Coordinates of C-alpha atoms and ligand atoms in Angstrom, one line a residue:
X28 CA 170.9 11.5 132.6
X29 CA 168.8 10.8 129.3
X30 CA 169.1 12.6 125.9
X31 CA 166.0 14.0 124.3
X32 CA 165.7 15.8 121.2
X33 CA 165.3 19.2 121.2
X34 CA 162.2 19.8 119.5
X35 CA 162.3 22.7 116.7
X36 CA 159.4 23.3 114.5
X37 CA 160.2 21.6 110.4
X38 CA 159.7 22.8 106.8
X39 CA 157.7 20.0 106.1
X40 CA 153.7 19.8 105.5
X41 CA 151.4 17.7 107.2
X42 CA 150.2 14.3 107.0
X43 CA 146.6 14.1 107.8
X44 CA 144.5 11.1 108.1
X45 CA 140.5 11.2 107.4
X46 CA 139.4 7.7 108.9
X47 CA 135.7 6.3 109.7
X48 CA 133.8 3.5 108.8
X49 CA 132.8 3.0 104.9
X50 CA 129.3 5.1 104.7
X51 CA 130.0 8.0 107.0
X52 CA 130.9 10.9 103.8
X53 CA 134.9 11.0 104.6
X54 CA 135.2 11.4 100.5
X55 CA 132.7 13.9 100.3
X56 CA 133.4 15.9 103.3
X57 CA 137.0 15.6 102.3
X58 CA 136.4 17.1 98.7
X59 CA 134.3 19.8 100.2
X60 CA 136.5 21.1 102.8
X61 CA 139.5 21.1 100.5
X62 CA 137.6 23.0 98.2
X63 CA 136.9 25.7 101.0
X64 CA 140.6 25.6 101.6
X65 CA 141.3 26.7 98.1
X66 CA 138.5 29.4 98.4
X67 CA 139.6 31.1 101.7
X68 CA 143.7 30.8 101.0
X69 CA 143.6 31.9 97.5
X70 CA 145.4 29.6 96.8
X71 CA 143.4 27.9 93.7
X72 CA 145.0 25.0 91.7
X73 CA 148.9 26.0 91.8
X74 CA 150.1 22.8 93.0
X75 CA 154.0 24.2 92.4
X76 CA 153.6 26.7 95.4
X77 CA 155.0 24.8 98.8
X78 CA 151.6 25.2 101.1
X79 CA 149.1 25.1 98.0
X80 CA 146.7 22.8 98.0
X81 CA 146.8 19.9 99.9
X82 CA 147.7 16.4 98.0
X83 CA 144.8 13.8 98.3
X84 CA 145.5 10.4 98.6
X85 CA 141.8 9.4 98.0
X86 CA 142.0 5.3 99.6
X87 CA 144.3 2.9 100.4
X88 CA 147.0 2.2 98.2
X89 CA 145.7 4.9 95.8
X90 CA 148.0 6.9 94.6
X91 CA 148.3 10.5 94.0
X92 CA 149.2 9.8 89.9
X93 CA 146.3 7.6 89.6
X94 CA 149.3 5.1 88.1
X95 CA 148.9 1.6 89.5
X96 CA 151.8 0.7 91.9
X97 CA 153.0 -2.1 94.5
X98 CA 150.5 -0.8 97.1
X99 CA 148.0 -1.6 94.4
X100 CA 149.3 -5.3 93.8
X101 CA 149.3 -6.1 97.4
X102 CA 146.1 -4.6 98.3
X103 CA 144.9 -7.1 94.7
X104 CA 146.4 -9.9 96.8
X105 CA 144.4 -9.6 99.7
X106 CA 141.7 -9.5 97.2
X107 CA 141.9 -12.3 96.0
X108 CA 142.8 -14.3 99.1
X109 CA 139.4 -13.2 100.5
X110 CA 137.4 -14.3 97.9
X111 CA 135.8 -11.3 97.3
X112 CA 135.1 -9.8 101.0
X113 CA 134.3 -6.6 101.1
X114 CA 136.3 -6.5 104.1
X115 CA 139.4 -8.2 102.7
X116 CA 139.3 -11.1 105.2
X117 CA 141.6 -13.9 104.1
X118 CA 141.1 -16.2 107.2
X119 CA 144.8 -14.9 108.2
X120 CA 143.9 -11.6 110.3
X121 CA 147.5 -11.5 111.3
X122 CA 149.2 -11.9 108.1
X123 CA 146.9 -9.6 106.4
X124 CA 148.0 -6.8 108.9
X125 CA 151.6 -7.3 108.0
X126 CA 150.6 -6.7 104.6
X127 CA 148.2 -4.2 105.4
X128 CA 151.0 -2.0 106.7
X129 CA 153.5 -2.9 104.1
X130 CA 150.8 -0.8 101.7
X131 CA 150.4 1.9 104.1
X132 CA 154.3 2.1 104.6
X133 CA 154.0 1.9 100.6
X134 CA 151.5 4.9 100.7
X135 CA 153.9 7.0 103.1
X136 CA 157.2 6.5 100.6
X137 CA 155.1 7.8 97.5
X138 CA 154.1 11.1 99.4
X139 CA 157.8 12.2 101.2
X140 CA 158.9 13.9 98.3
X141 CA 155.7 16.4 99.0
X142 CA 155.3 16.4 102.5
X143 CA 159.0 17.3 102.4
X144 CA 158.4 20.6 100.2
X145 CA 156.4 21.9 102.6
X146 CA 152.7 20.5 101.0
X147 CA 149.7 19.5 103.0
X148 CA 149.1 15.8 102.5
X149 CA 145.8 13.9 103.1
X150 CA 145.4 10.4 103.7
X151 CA 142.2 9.0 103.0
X152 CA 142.3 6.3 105.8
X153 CA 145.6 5.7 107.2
X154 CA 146.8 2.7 110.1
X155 CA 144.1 3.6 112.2
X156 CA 141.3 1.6 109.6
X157 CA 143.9 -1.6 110.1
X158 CA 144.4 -1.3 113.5
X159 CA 140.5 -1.1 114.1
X160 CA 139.3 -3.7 111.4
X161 CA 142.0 -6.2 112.4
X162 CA 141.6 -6.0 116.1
X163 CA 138.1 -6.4 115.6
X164 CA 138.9 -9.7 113.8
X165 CA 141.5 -10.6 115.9
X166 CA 138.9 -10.5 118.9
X167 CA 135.3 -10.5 117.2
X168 CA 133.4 -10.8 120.8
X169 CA 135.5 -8.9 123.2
X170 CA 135.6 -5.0 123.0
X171 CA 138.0 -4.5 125.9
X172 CA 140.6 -6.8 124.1
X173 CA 140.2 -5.0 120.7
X174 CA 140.4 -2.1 121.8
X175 CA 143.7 -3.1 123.2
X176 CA 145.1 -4.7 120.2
X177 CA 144.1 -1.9 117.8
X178 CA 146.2 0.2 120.6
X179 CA 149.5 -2.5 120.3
X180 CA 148.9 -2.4 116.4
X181 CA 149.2 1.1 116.5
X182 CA 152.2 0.9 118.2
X183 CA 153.8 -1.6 116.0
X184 CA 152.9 0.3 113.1
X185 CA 154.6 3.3 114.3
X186 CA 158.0 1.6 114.6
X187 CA 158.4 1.8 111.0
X188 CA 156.4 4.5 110.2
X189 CA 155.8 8.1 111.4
X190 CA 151.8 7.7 112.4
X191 CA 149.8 11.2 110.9
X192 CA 150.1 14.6 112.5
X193 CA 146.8 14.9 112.9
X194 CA 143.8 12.1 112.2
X195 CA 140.4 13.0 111.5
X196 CA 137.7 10.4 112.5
X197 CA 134.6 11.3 110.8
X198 CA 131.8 9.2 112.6
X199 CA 128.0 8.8 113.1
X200 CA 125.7 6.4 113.7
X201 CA 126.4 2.8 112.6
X202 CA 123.1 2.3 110.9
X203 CA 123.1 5.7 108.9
X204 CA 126.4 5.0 107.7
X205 CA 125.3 1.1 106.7
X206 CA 122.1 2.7 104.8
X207 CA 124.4 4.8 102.9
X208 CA 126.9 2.3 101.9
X209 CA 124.2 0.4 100.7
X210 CA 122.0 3.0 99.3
X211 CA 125.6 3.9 97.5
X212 CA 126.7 0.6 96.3
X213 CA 123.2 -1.0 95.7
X214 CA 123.4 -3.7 97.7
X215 CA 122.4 -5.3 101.2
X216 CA 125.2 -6.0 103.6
X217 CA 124.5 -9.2 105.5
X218 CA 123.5 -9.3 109.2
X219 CA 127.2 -10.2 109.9
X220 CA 128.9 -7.4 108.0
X221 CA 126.4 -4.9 109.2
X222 CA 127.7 -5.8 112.9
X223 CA 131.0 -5.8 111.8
X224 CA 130.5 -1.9 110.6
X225 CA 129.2 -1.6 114.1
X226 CA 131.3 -2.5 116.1
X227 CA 134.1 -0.6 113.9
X228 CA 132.4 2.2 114.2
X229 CA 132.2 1.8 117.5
X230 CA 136.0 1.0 118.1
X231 CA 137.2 3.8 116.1
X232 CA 135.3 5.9 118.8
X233 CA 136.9 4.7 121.5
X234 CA 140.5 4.3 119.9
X235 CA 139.8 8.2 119.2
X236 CA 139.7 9.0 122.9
X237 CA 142.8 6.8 123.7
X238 CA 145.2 10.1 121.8
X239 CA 143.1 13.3 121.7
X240 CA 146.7 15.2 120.5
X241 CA 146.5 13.1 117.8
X242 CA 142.8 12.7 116.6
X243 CA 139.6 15.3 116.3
X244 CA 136.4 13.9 116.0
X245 CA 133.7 14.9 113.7
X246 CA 130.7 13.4 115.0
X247 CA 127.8 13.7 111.9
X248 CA 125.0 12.8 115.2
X249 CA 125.7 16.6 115.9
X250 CA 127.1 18.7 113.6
X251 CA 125.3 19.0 109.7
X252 CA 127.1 18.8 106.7
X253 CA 128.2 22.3 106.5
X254 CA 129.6 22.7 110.0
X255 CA 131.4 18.6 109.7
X256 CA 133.2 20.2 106.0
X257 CA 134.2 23.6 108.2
X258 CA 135.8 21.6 110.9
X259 CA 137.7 19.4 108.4
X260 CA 139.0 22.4 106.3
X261 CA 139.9 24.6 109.5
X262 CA 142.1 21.5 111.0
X263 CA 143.5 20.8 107.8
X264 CA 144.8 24.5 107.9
X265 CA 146.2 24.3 111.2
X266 CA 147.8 21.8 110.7
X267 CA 150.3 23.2 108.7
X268 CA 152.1 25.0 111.5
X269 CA 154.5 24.3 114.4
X270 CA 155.1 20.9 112.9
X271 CA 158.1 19.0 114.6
X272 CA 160.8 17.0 112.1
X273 CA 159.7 13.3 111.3
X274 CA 162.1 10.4 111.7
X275 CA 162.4 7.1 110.1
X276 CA 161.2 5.2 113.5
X277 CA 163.4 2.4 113.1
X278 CA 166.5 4.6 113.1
X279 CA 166.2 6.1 116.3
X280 CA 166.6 9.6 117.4
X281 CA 169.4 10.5 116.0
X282 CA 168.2 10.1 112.5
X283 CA 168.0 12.7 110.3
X284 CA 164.4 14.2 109.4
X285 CA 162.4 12.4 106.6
X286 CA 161.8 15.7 105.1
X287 CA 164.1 19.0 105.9
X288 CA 167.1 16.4 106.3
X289 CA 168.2 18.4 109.6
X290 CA 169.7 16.0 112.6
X291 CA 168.1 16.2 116.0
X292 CA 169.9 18.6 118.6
X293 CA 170.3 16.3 121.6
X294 CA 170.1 17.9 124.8
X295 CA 170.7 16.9 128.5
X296 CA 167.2 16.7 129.8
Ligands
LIG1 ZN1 162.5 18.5 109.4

Protein backbone atom coordinates (compact mmCIF):
# COMPACT_ATOMS: atom_id res chain seq x y z
CA UNK A 1 0.00 0.00 0.00
CA UNK A 2 1.60 3.59 -0.73
CA UNK A 3 0.57 6.93 0.77
CA UNK A 4 -0.11 9.82 -1.52
CA UNK A 5 -1.12 13.17 -0.67
CA UNK A 6 -4.42 14.15 -1.05
CA UNK A 7 -4.36 16.96 -3.28
CA UNK A 8 -6.47 20.13 -2.15
CA UNK A 9 -6.33 23.32 -4.00
CA UNK A 10 -3.86 26.36 -1.82
CA UNK A 11 -4.17 30.03 -0.90
CA UNK A 12 -1.10 30.73 -2.49
CA UNK A 13 -0.41 32.61 -5.99
CA UNK A 14 1.48 31.41 -8.76
CA UNK A 15 4.88 31.15 -9.84
CA UNK A 16 5.29 31.70 -13.48
CA UNK A 17 8.30 31.48 -15.56
CA UNK A 18 8.71 33.48 -19.01
CA UNK A 19 11.87 31.67 -20.58
CA UNK A 20 13.36 31.94 -24.31
CA UNK A 21 16.43 32.83 -25.76
CA UNK A 22 17.92 36.56 -25.27
CA UNK A 23 16.25 38.45 -28.42
CA UNK A 24 12.81 36.82 -28.64
CA UNK A 25 10.69 40.09 -26.59
CA UNK A 26 10.06 38.00 -23.16
CA UNK A 27 10.48 41.66 -21.40
CA UNK A 28 8.36 43.35 -23.70
CA UNK A 29 5.66 40.90 -24.11
CA UNK A 30 5.88 40.44 -20.39
CA UNK A 31 5.29 44.25 -19.60
CA UNK A 32 2.58 44.31 -22.09
CA UNK A 33 0.47 41.50 -20.99
CA UNK A 34 0.72 42.51 -17.37
CA UNK A 35 -0.38 45.73 -18.32
CA UNK A 36 -3.58 44.09 -20.03
CA UNK A 37 -3.99 42.24 -16.75
CA UNK A 38 -4.33 45.42 -14.85
CA UNK A 39 -6.75 46.81 -17.51
CA UNK A 40 -9.21 43.84 -17.76
CA UNK A 41 -9.15 42.95 -13.68
CA UNK A 42 -9.41 46.37 -12.48
CA UNK A 43 -7.19 45.80 -10.54
CA UNK A 44 -4.63 48.93 -11.21
CA UNK A 45 -1.55 49.41 -9.09
CA UNK A 46 -2.82 48.21 -5.42
CA UNK A 47 -0.17 45.93 -4.73
CA UNK A 48 -1.71 45.35 -0.95
CA UNK A 49 -4.80 43.44 -2.39
CA UNK A 50 -3.85 39.40 -2.33
CA UNK A 51 -4.42 38.60 -6.34
CA UNK A 52 -3.46 42.33 -7.58
CA UNK A 53 -0.93 42.60 -9.80
CA UNK A 54 1.37 40.21 -10.41
CA UNK A 55 5.17 40.66 -8.81
CA UNK A 56 7.83 40.87 -11.63
CA UNK A 57 11.03 39.44 -11.12
CA UNK A 58 12.47 41.07 -14.31
CA UNK A 59 16.03 38.58 -14.76
CA UNK A 60 17.98 36.43 -12.97
CA UNK A 61 18.95 37.31 -9.56
CA UNK A 62 16.92 40.59 -9.93
CA UNK A 63 15.09 41.31 -7.28
CA UNK A 64 11.66 42.63 -6.80
CA UNK A 65 13.19 45.84 -4.47
CA UNK A 66 15.65 46.59 -7.04
CA UNK A 67 18.19 46.31 -3.69
CA UNK A 68 21.27 44.31 -4.67
CA UNK A 69 21.36 40.96 -2.83
CA UNK A 70 23.44 37.46 -2.62
CA UNK A 71 21.79 36.33 -5.95
CA UNK A 72 23.35 39.45 -7.25
CA UNK A 73 26.98 38.62 -5.81
CA UNK A 74 26.92 35.19 -7.17
CA UNK A 75 25.56 35.93 -10.45
CA UNK A 76 28.94 38.95 -10.21
CA UNK A 77 31.00 35.88 -9.64
CA UNK A 78 30.29 33.96 -12.53
CA UNK A 79 30.98 37.26 -14.17
CA UNK A 80 33.99 37.58 -13.56
CA UNK A 81 35.12 33.97 -13.78
CA UNK A 82 34.05 34.16 -17.50
CA UNK A 83 35.89 36.94 -18.44
CA UNK A 84 33.24 38.77 -19.65
CA UNK A 85 31.00 36.09 -21.74
CA UNK A 86 27.89 37.08 -22.50
CA UNK A 87 26.99 33.66 -21.70
CA UNK A 88 28.67 33.46 -18.33
CA UNK A 89 30.92 30.49 -19.39
CA UNK A 90 33.64 29.98 -16.85
CA UNK A 91 35.26 26.77 -18.41
CA UNK A 92 33.49 24.94 -15.32
CA UNK A 93 29.83 24.11 -16.91
CA UNK A 94 29.15 21.98 -14.01
CA UNK A 95 30.16 24.13 -11.22
CA UNK A 96 28.55 27.02 -12.72
CA UNK A 97 25.13 25.06 -12.63
CA UNK A 98 25.46 24.51 -8.92
CA UNK A 99 25.77 28.12 -8.64
CA UNK A 100 23.42 28.85 -11.15
CA UNK A 101 20.72 27.15 -9.00
CA UNK A 102 21.92 28.40 -5.76
CA UNK A 103 20.73 32.06 -7.34
CA UNK A 104 17.53 30.65 -8.57
CA UNK A 105 16.93 28.89 -5.18
CA UNK A 106 18.04 32.59 -3.97
CA UNK A 107 15.31 34.10 -6.37
CA UNK A 108 12.55 31.61 -4.93
CA UNK A 109 13.25 32.52 -1.03
CA UNK A 110 12.94 36.36 -1.80
CA UNK A 111 9.34 35.81 -3.39
CA UNK A 112 7.63 33.17 -0.58
CA UNK A 113 6.52 35.83 1.41
CA UNK A 114 4.16 36.93 -1.80
CA UNK A 115 3.41 33.90 -3.42
CA UNK A 116 2.25 32.88 0.00
CA UNK A 117 -0.37 35.95 0.28
CA UNK A 118 -1.99 34.79 -2.39
CA UNK A 119 0.03 37.18 -5.33
CA UNK A 120 0.78 36.18 -8.82
CA UNK A 121 4.59 35.97 -9.18
CA UNK A 122 6.60 36.13 -12.56
CA UNK A 123 9.88 34.95 -13.09
CA UNK A 124 11.69 36.33 -15.84
CA UNK A 125 13.70 33.15 -16.77
CA UNK A 126 13.57 30.56 -14.15
CA UNK A 127 15.77 26.79 -14.17
CA UNK A 128 14.70 26.06 -17.48
CA UNK A 129 17.45 28.88 -19.07
CA UNK A 130 20.20 26.75 -16.84
CA UNK A 131 19.11 23.52 -17.63
CA UNK A 132 19.09 24.47 -21.53
CA UNK A 133 22.35 26.70 -21.61
CA UNK A 134 24.29 24.27 -19.45
CA UNK A 135 23.25 21.11 -21.18
CA UNK A 136 24.06 22.70 -24.29
CA UNK A 137 27.67 23.23 -22.91
CA UNK A 138 27.80 20.24 -21.24
CA UNK A 139 27.26 18.48 -24.78
CA UNK A 140 27.92 21.24 -27.46
CA UNK A 141 27.62 18.64 -30.61
CA UNK A 142 25.09 16.20 -29.49
CA UNK A 143 21.29 17.32 -29.35
CA UNK A 144 19.93 13.96 -28.18
CA UNK A 145 22.29 14.03 -25.11
CA UNK A 146 21.44 17.67 -24.23
CA UNK A 147 18.35 17.36 -24.40
CA UNK A 148 18.73 14.67 -21.91
CA UNK A 149 20.83 16.50 -19.50
CA UNK A 150 18.74 19.61 -19.50
CA UNK A 151 15.82 16.90 -18.56
CA UNK A 152 18.23 15.35 -15.41
CA UNK A 153 19.04 19.10 -14.57
CA UNK A 154 15.64 19.71 -14.32
CA UNK A 155 15.19 17.05 -12.14
CA UNK A 156 17.94 17.94 -9.79
CA UNK A 157 16.89 21.32 -9.61
CA UNK A 158 13.51 20.31 -8.51
CA UNK A 159 14.78 18.38 -5.38
CA UNK A 160 15.39 21.53 -3.69
CA UNK A 161 13.15 23.71 -5.27
CA UNK A 162 9.47 23.66 -6.22
CA UNK A 163 9.91 24.09 -10.37
CA UNK A 164 7.06 27.03 -11.69
CA UNK A 165 3.40 26.28 -11.96
CA UNK A 166 3.32 27.25 -15.17
CA UNK A 167 6.43 28.19 -17.68
CA UNK A 168 5.98 30.33 -20.60
CA UNK A 169 8.57 29.75 -23.48
CA UNK A 170 8.39 32.54 -25.75
CA UNK A 171 10.20 31.46 -29.02
CA UNK A 172 10.80 32.32 -32.70
CA UNK A 173 13.24 32.02 -35.10
CA UNK A 174 16.88 31.90 -34.06
CA UNK A 175 18.07 34.41 -36.47
CA UNK A 176 15.23 37.08 -35.76
CA UNK A 177 15.94 36.82 -32.21
CA UNK A 178 19.97 37.14 -32.85
CA UNK A 179 19.13 40.35 -35.13
CA UNK A 180 17.31 41.78 -32.29
CA UNK A 181 19.79 41.18 -29.58
CA UNK A 182 22.13 42.78 -31.74
CA UNK A 183 20.15 45.43 -33.20
CA UNK A 184 19.35 46.03 -29.25
CA UNK A 185 22.72 45.88 -27.79
CA UNK A 186 24.70 47.28 -30.84
CA UNK A 187 26.89 44.79 -31.35
CA UNK A 188 27.70 41.60 -33.58
CA UNK A 189 27.64 38.25 -31.87
CA UNK A 190 30.34 36.01 -33.23
CA UNK A 191 29.67 33.01 -35.49
CA UNK A 192 30.03 30.84 -32.34
CA UNK A 193 27.65 32.58 -30.05
CA UNK A 194 25.10 32.98 -32.78
CA UNK A 195 25.07 28.96 -32.96
CA UNK A 196 24.98 28.78 -29.46
CA UNK A 197 21.56 30.99 -29.47
CA UNK A 198 20.57 28.43 -32.00
CA UNK A 199 20.83 25.63 -30.75
CA UNK A 200 19.23 27.10 -27.37
CA UNK A 201 16.54 28.09 -29.07
CA UNK A 202 16.24 25.07 -30.48
CA UNK A 203 16.57 23.01 -27.10
CA UNK A 204 14.18 25.03 -25.32
CA UNK A 205 11.74 23.76 -28.04
CA UNK A 206 12.14 20.56 -27.56
CA UNK A 207 12.54 20.53 -23.64
CA UNK A 208 8.96 22.41 -23.98
CA UNK A 209 7.36 19.27 -25.44
CA UNK A 210 9.07 16.93 -22.86
CA UNK A 211 6.03 18.62 -19.98
CA UNK A 212 3.15 20.23 -21.87
CA UNK A 213 1.32 20.42 -18.05
CA UNK A 214 3.93 22.48 -17.28
CA UNK A 215 4.91 24.80 -20.29
CA UNK A 216 2.81 26.80 -23.14
CA UNK A 217 4.51 27.87 -25.98
CA UNK A 218 4.25 31.22 -27.63
CA UNK A 219 5.72 30.71 -30.93
CA UNK A 220 6.40 34.61 -32.50
CA UNK A 221 6.77 32.46 -36.32
CA UNK A 222 2.81 32.44 -35.93
CA UNK A 223 1.17 34.62 -33.75
CA UNK A 224 1.96 38.82 -33.97
CA UNK A 225 2.67 40.83 -31.21
CA UNK A 226 -0.73 41.46 -30.13
CA UNK A 227 -2.06 37.88 -30.08
CA UNK A 228 1.81 36.49 -28.28
CA UNK A 229 0.93 39.58 -25.32
CA UNK A 230 -2.90 38.12 -25.15
CA UNK A 231 -1.75 34.61 -24.69
CA UNK A 232 0.72 35.59 -21.98
CA UNK A 233 -1.77 37.74 -19.98
CA UNK A 234 -4.69 35.09 -20.29
CA UNK A 235 -2.31 32.22 -18.88
CA UNK A 236 -0.98 34.41 -16.37
CA UNK A 237 -4.70 34.78 -15.14
CA UNK A 238 -5.40 31.23 -15.16
CA UNK A 239 -3.03 30.56 -13.42
CA UNK A 240 -4.16 31.74 -10.36
CA UNK A 241 -6.64 29.01 -9.75
CA UNK A 242 -6.85 25.35 -8.58
CA UNK A 243 -3.26 25.71 -7.45
CA UNK A 244 -2.03 22.65 -5.24
CA UNK A 245 0.15 23.45 -1.90
CA UNK A 246 4.01 23.63 -2.64
CA UNK A 247 6.58 21.68 -0.55
CA UNK A 248 10.12 22.26 0.36
CA UNK A 249 11.26 19.14 -2.02
CA UNK A 250 13.87 18.10 0.16
CA UNK A 251 11.44 17.53 3.03
CA UNK A 252 9.36 15.08 1.65
CA UNK A 253 5.62 14.82 1.55
CA UNK A 254 4.84 15.24 4.65
CA UNK A 255 6.15 18.74 4.86
CA UNK A 256 4.12 21.40 5.46
CA UNK A 257 3.16 23.86 2.45
CA UNK A 258 5.74 26.68 1.59
CA UNK A 259 2.97 29.05 1.62
CA UNK A 260 -0.63 28.35 3.53
CA UNK A 261 1.57 26.24 6.15
CA UNK A 262 -1.27 23.40 5.98
CA UNK A 263 0.28 19.59 6.23
CA UNK A 264 -0.62 17.14 3.45
CA UNK A 265 -3.66 14.75 4.22
CA UNK A 266 -2.11 11.33 3.48
CA UNK A 267 -4.40 8.87 2.13
CA UNK A 268 -4.29 5.10 1.34
CA UNK A 269 -4.11 5.10 -2.40
ZN1 LIG B 1 -0.80 25.58 0.71
Amino acid sequence: MTITPVRHSCTRGPLIAIEGITGVGKTYLTHRALEALDVLDGQALDETVPGARPLLLDGFSQRADGRPGFGEALLGALREASAGDPFLRGGTPLAETWLLLAIKRYDLDTVVAELARGRAVVEGRSVDTTAVCQALLLHPDTPGSALETARALLDFASAYRPLPDLTILITDDAHAAIARTQQRDQRVLTSEQARLMEEACALYERLATTDPARYRVVDRRTVDERQAAELVRAWIHNARTGLDCVREPWQGPEARCMCCGRRADLAPA
